[in-house]
Tab-separated table of C-alpha atoms and ligand atoms in Angstrom:
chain	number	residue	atom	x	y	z
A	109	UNK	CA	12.434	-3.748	-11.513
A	110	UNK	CA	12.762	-4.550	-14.999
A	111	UNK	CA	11.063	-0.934	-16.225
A	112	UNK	CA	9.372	1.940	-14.575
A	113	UNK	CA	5.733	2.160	-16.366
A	114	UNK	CA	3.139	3.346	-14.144
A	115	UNK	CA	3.093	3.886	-10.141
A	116	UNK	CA	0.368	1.470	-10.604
A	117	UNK	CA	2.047	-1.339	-11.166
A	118	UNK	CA	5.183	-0.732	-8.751
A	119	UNK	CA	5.555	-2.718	-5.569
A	120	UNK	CA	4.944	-0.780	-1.983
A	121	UNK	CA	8.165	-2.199	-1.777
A	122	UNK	CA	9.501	-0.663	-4.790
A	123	UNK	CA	8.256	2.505	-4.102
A	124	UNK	CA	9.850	2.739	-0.229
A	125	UNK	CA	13.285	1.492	-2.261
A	126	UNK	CA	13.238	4.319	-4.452
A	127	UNK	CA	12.668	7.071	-2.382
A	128	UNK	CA	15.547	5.938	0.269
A	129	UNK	CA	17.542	5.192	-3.039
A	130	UNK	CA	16.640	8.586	-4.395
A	131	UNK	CA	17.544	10.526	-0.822
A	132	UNK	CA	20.457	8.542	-1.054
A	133	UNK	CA	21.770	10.143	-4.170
A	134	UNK	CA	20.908	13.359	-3.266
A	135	UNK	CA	22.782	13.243	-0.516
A	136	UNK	CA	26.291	11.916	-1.766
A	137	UNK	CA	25.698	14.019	-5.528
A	138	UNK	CA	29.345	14.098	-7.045
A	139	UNK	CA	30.376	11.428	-5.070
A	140	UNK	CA	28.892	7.894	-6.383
A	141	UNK	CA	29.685	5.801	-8.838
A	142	UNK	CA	28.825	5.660	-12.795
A	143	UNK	CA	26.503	2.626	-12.920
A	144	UNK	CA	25.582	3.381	-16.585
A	145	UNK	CA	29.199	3.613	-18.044
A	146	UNK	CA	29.552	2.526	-21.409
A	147	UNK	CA	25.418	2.978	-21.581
A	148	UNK	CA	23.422	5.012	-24.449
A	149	UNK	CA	19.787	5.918	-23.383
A	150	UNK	CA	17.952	7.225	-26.062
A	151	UNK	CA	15.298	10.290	-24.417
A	152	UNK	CA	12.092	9.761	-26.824
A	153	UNK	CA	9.447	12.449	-26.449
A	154	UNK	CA	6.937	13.535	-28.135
A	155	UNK	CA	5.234	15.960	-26.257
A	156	UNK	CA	7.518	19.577	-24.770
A	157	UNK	CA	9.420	18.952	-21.657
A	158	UNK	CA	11.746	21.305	-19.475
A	159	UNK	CA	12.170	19.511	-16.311
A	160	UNK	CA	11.820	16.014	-17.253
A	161	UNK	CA	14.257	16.458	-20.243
A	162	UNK	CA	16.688	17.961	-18.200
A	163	UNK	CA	17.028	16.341	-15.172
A	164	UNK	CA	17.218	13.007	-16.942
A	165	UNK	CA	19.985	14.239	-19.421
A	166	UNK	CA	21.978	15.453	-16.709
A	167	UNK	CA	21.060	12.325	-14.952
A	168	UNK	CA	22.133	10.039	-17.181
A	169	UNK	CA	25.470	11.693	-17.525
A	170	UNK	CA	25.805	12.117	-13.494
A	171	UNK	CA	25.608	8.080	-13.616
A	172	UNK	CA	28.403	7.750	-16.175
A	173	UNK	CA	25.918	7.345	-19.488
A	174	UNK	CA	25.269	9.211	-22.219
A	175	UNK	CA	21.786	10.578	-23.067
A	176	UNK	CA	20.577	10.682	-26.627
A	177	UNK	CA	17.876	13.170	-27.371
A	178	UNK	CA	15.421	12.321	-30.329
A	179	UNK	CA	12.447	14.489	-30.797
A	180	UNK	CA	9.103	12.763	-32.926
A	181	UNK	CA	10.202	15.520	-35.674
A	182	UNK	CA	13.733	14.156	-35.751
A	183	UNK	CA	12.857	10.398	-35.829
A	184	UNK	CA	10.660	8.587	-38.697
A	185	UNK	CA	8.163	8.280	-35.947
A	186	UNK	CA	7.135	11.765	-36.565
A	187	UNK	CA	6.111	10.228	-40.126
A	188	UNK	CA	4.448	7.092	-39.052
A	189	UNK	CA	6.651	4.514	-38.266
A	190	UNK	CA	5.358	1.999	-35.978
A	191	UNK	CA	6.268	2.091	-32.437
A	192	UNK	CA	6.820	-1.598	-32.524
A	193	UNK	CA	9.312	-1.153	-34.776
A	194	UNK	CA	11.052	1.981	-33.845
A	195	UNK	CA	11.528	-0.344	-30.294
A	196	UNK	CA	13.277	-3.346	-32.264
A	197	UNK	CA	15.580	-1.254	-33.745
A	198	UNK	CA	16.534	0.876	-30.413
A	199	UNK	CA	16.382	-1.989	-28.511
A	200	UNK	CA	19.186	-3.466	-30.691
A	201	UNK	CA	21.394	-0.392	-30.547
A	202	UNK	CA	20.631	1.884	-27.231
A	203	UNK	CA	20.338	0.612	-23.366
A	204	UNK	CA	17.218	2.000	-22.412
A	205	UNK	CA	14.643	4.484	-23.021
A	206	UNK	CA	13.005	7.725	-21.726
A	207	UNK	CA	9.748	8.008	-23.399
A	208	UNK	CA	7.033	10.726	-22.873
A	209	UNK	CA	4.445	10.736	-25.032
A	210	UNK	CA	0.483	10.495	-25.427
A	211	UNK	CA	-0.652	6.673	-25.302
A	212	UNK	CA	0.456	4.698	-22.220
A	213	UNK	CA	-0.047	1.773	-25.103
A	214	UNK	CA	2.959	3.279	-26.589
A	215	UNK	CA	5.228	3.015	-23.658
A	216	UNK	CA	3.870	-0.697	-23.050
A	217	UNK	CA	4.756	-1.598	-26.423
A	218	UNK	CA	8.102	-0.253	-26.516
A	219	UNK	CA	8.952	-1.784	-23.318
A	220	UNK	CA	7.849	-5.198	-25.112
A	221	UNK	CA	9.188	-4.909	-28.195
A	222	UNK	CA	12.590	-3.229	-27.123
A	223	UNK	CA	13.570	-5.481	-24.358
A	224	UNK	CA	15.380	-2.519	-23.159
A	225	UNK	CA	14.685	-0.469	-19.725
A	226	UNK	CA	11.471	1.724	-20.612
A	227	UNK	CA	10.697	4.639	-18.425
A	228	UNK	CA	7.492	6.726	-18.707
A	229	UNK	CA	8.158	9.800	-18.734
A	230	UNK	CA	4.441	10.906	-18.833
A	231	UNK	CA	1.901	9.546	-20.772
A	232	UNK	CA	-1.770	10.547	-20.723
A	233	UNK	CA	-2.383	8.145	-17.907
A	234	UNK	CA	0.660	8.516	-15.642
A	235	UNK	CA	3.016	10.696	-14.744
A	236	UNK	CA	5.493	8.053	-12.440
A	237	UNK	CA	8.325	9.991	-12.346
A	238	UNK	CA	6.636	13.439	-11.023
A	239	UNK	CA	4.903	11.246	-8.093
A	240	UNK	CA	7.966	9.874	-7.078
A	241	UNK	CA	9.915	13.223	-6.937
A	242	UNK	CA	6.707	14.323	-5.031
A	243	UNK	CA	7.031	11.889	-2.602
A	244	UNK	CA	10.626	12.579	-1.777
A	245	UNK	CA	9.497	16.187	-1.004
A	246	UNK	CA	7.012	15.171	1.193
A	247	UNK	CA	9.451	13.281	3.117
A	248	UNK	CA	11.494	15.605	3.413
A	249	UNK	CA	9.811	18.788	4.229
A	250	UNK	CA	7.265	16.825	6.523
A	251	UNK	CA	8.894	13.594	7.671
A	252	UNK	CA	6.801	10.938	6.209
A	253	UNK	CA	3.349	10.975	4.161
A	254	UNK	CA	2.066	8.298	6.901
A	255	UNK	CA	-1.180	9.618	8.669
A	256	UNK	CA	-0.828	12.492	6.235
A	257	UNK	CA	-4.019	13.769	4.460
A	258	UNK	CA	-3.266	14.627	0.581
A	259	UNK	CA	-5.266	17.103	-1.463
A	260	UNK	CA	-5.329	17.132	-5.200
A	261	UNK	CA	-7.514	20.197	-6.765
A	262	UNK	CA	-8.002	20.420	-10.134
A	263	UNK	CA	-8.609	17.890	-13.162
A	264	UNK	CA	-9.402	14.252	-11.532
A	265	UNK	CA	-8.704	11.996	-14.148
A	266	UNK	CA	-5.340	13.513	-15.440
A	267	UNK	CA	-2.052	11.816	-15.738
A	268	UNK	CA	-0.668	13.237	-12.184
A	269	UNK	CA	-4.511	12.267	-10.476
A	270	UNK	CA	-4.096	8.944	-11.643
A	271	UNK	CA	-0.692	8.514	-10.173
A	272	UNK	CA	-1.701	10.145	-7.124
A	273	UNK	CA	-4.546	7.868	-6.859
A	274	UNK	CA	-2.599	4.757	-7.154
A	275	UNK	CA	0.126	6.034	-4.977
A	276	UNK	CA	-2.560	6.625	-2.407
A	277	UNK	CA	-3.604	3.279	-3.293
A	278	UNK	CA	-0.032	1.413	-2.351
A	279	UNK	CA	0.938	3.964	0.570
A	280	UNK	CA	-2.392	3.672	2.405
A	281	UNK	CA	-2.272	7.688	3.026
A	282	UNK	CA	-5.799	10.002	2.679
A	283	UNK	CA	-5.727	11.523	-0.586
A	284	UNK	CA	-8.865	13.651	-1.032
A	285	UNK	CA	-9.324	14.700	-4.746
A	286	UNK	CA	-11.751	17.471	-5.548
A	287	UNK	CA	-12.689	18.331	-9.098
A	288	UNK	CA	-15.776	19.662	-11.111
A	289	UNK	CA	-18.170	16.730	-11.845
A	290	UNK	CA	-17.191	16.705	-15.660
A	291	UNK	CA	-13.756	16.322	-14.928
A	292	UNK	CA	-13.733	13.409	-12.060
A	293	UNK	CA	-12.316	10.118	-12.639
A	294	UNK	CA	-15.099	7.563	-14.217
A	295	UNK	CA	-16.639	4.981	-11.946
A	296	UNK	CA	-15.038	2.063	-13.517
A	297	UNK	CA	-11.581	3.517	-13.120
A	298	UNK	CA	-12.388	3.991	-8.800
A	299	UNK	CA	-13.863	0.362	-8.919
A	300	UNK	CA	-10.792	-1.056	-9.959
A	301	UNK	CA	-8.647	1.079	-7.607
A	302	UNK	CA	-10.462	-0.217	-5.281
A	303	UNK	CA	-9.193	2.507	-2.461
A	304	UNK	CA	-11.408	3.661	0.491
A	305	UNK	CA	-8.525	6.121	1.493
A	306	UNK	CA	-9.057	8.176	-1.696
A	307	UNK	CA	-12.124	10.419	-1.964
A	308	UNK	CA	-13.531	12.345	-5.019
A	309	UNK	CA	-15.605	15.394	-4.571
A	310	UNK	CA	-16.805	18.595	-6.551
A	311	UNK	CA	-16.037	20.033	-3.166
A	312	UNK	CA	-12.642	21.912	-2.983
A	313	UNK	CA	-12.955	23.206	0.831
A	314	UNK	CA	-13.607	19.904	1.797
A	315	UNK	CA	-10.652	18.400	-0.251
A	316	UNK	CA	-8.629	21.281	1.618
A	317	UNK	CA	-9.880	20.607	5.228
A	318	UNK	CA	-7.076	19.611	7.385
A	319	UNK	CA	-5.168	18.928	4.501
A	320	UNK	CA	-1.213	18.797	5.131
A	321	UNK	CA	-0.387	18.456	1.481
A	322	UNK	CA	-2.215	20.649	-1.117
A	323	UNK	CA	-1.538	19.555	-4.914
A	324	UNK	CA	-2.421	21.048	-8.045
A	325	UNK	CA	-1.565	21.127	-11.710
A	326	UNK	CA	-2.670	22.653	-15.012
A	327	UNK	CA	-6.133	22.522	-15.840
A	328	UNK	CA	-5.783	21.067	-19.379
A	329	UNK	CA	-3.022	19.209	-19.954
A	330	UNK	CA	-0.629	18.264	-23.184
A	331	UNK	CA	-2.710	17.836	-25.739
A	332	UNK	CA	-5.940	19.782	-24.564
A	333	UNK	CA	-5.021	22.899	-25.040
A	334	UNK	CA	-7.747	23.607	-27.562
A	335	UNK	CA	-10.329	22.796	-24.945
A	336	UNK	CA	-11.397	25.843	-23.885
A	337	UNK	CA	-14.742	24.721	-22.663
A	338	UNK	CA	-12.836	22.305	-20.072
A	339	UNK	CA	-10.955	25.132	-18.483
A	340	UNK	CA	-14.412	26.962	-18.123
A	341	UNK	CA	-15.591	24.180	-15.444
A	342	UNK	CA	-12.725	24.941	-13.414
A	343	UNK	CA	-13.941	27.932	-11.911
A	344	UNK	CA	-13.685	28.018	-7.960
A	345	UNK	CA	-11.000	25.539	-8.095
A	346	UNK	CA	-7.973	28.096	-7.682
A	347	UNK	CA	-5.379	27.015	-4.811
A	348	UNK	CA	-5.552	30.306	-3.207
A	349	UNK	CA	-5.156	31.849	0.324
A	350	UNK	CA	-8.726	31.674	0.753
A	351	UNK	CA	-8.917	28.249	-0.572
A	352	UNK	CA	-6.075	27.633	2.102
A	353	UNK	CA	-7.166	28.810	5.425
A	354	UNK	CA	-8.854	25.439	6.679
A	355	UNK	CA	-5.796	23.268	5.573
A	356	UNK	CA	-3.491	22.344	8.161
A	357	UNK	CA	-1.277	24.771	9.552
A	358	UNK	CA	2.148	23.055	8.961
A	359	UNK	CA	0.594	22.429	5.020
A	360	UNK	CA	2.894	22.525	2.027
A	361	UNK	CA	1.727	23.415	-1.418
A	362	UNK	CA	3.153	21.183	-4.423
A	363	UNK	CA	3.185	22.153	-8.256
A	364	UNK	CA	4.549	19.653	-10.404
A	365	UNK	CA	5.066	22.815	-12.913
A	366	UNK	CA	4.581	24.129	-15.494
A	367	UNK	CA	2.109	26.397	-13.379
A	368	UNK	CA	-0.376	29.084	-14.476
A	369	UNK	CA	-0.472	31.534	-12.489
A	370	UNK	CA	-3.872	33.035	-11.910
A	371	UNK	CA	-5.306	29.346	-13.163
A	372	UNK	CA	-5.099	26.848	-11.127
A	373	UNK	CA	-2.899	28.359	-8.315
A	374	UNK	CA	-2.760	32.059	-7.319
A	375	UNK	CA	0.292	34.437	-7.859
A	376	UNK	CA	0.820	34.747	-4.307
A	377	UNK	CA	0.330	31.080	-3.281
A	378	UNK	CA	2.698	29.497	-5.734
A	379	UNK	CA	5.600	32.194	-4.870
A	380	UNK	CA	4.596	31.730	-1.167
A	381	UNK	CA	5.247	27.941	-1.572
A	382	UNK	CA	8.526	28.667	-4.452
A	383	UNK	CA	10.911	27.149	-2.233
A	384	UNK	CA	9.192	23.832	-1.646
A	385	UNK	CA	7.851	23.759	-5.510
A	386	UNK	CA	10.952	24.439	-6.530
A	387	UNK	CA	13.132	21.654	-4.516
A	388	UNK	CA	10.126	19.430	-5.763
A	389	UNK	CA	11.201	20.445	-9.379
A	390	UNK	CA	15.153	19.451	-8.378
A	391	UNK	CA	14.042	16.080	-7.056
A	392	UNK	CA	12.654	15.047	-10.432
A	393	UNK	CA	17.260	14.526	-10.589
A	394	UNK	CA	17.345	12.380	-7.763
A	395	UNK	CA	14.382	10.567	-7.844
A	396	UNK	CA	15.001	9.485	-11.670
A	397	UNK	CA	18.567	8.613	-10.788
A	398	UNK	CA	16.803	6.660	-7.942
A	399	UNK	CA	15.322	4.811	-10.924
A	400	UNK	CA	17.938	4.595	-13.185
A	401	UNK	CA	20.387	2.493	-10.610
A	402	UNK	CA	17.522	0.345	-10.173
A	403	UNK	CA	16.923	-0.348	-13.891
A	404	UNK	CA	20.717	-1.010	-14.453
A	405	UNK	CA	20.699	-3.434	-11.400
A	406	UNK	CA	18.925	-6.288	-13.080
G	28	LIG	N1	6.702	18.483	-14.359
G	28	LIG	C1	7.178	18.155	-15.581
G	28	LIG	O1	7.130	16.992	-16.006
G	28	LIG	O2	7.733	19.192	-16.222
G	28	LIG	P1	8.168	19.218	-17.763
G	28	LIG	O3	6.909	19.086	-18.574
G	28	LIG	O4	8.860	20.541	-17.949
G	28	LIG	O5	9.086	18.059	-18.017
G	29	LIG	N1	-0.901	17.111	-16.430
G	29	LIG	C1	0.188	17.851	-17.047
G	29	LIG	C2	1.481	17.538	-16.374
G	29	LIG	C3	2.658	18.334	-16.896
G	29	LIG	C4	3.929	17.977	-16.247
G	29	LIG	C5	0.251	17.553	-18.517
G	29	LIG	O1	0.129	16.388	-18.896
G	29	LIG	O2	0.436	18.483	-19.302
């Protein structure tokens, strides 16, 4: 694994590697080694960021490195310096790179252009980090996601949908994704996933039927906040105890976070579920150090 860009284009292999890797860690915390020693990794981000920020600066220390945080408004790429070229001079001076930002181009480019590790640390498109973290969870509060049905309510074509989807698409489990019809992921995008195991409907009970896994996240994402009229088509598509009752009954609700109460998931729900949201929230740590080792490996 040269960099971590999208879920879409890891391995099944990959995937399976990192989640042992990342239980792994967990597990022996305090006690491994310092595989980044000597390394700088500059954290690039562009967009506000509590747990992704965090868990990689503590991290990247935990593995013997040293994190460097640069904010758009403290770089010249707040003022319009290319990304290409903000790469070729990291790439000369740092070991790798933590970048969340808007344009999955972006993260592409750098990843070029540096010839440093890259890691997305969300883009519009994917979220890869957050889905791995996920996964972990899943494993460990239910065994294994195999035979598992997966709900995702709320926006269908967001960054964490996408990953979903193409996690779906490499783990082979039923993801059902239910959003309202102006906010589903465009035909061209399911044609080239290509996945009869994930289903889109404007259907949230269905989505929720048997479910063992119920996912949400915020209606309008980074960027959209000014999109009030998006958040209007959202209505019905609470993950509430009524919402709830037909899911399975050993379900687990998951919140990548930063949640809105009375939004997208009720009050009650999301401090009903606090202990497995929250240990989803701490394996953002693990699972990134899962990725680090493997970057550093090569
Ligand atoms: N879930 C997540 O990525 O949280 P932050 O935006 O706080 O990093
Ligand atoms: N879809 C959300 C995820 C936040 C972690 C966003 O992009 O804002």
């Amino acid at each position: 694994m040269k960099h971590l860009l999208s879920i879409e284009q890891l391995s099944d292999d990959e995937i399976g590697w990192l989640i042992d890797s990342a239980a792994h860690l967990k597990a022996t915390r305090g006690r491994g080694g310092q595989p980044l020693a000597g390394q700088t990794w500059a954290l690039i981000f562009t967009k506000s960021s509590t747990r992704t920020r965090v868990s990689f600066e503590v991290g990247i220390r935990e593995l013997g490195g040293f994190p460097m945080f640069l904010s758009k408004n403290d770089i010249q790429l707040g003022r319009g310096e290319l990304i290409k070229d903000t790469a070729r001079v990291l790439g000369r001076m740092v070991h790798g790179a933590v970048i969340r930002t808007y344009a999955q181009s972006d993260v592409v480019q750098f990843a070029a252009y540096s010839g440093i590790p890259t890691i997305n640390a969300l883009t519009d498109d994917e979220h890869p980090c957050q889905i791995l973290a996920d996964l972990l969870t899943i494993r460990e509060k239910l065994g294994t996601w195999e035979n598992r049905k997966i709900a995702f309510i709320g926006d269908g074509f967001s960054n964490m949908t996408r990953s979903w989807m193409w996690a779906a698409k490499h783990l082979g489990f039923e993801l059902a994704v239910a959003s309202p019809p102006a906010c589903q992921p465009p035909a061209e995008f399911l044609a080239q996933l290509d996945a009869p195991n994930v289903s889109v409907s404007d259907d949230p009970q269905v989505a929720v039927s048997g479910a063992h896994v119920i996912n949400t996240d915020v209606w309008l994402s980074m960027g959209q906040e000014d999109q009030k009229e998006k958040e209007l088509e959202f209505a019905g598509f609470q993950v509430n105890a009524e919402l709830l009752t037909n899911a399975a009954k050993d379900h687990i609700v998951l919140h990548c976070l930063p949640a809105y109460r009375g939004k997208e998931i009720s009050e009650e729900i999301l401090e009903l579920h606090a202990d497995t949201i929250f240990q989803q929230a701490e394996n953002r740590l693990h699972a990134q150090k899962a990725v680090l080792v493997a970057l550093v490996k090569q």
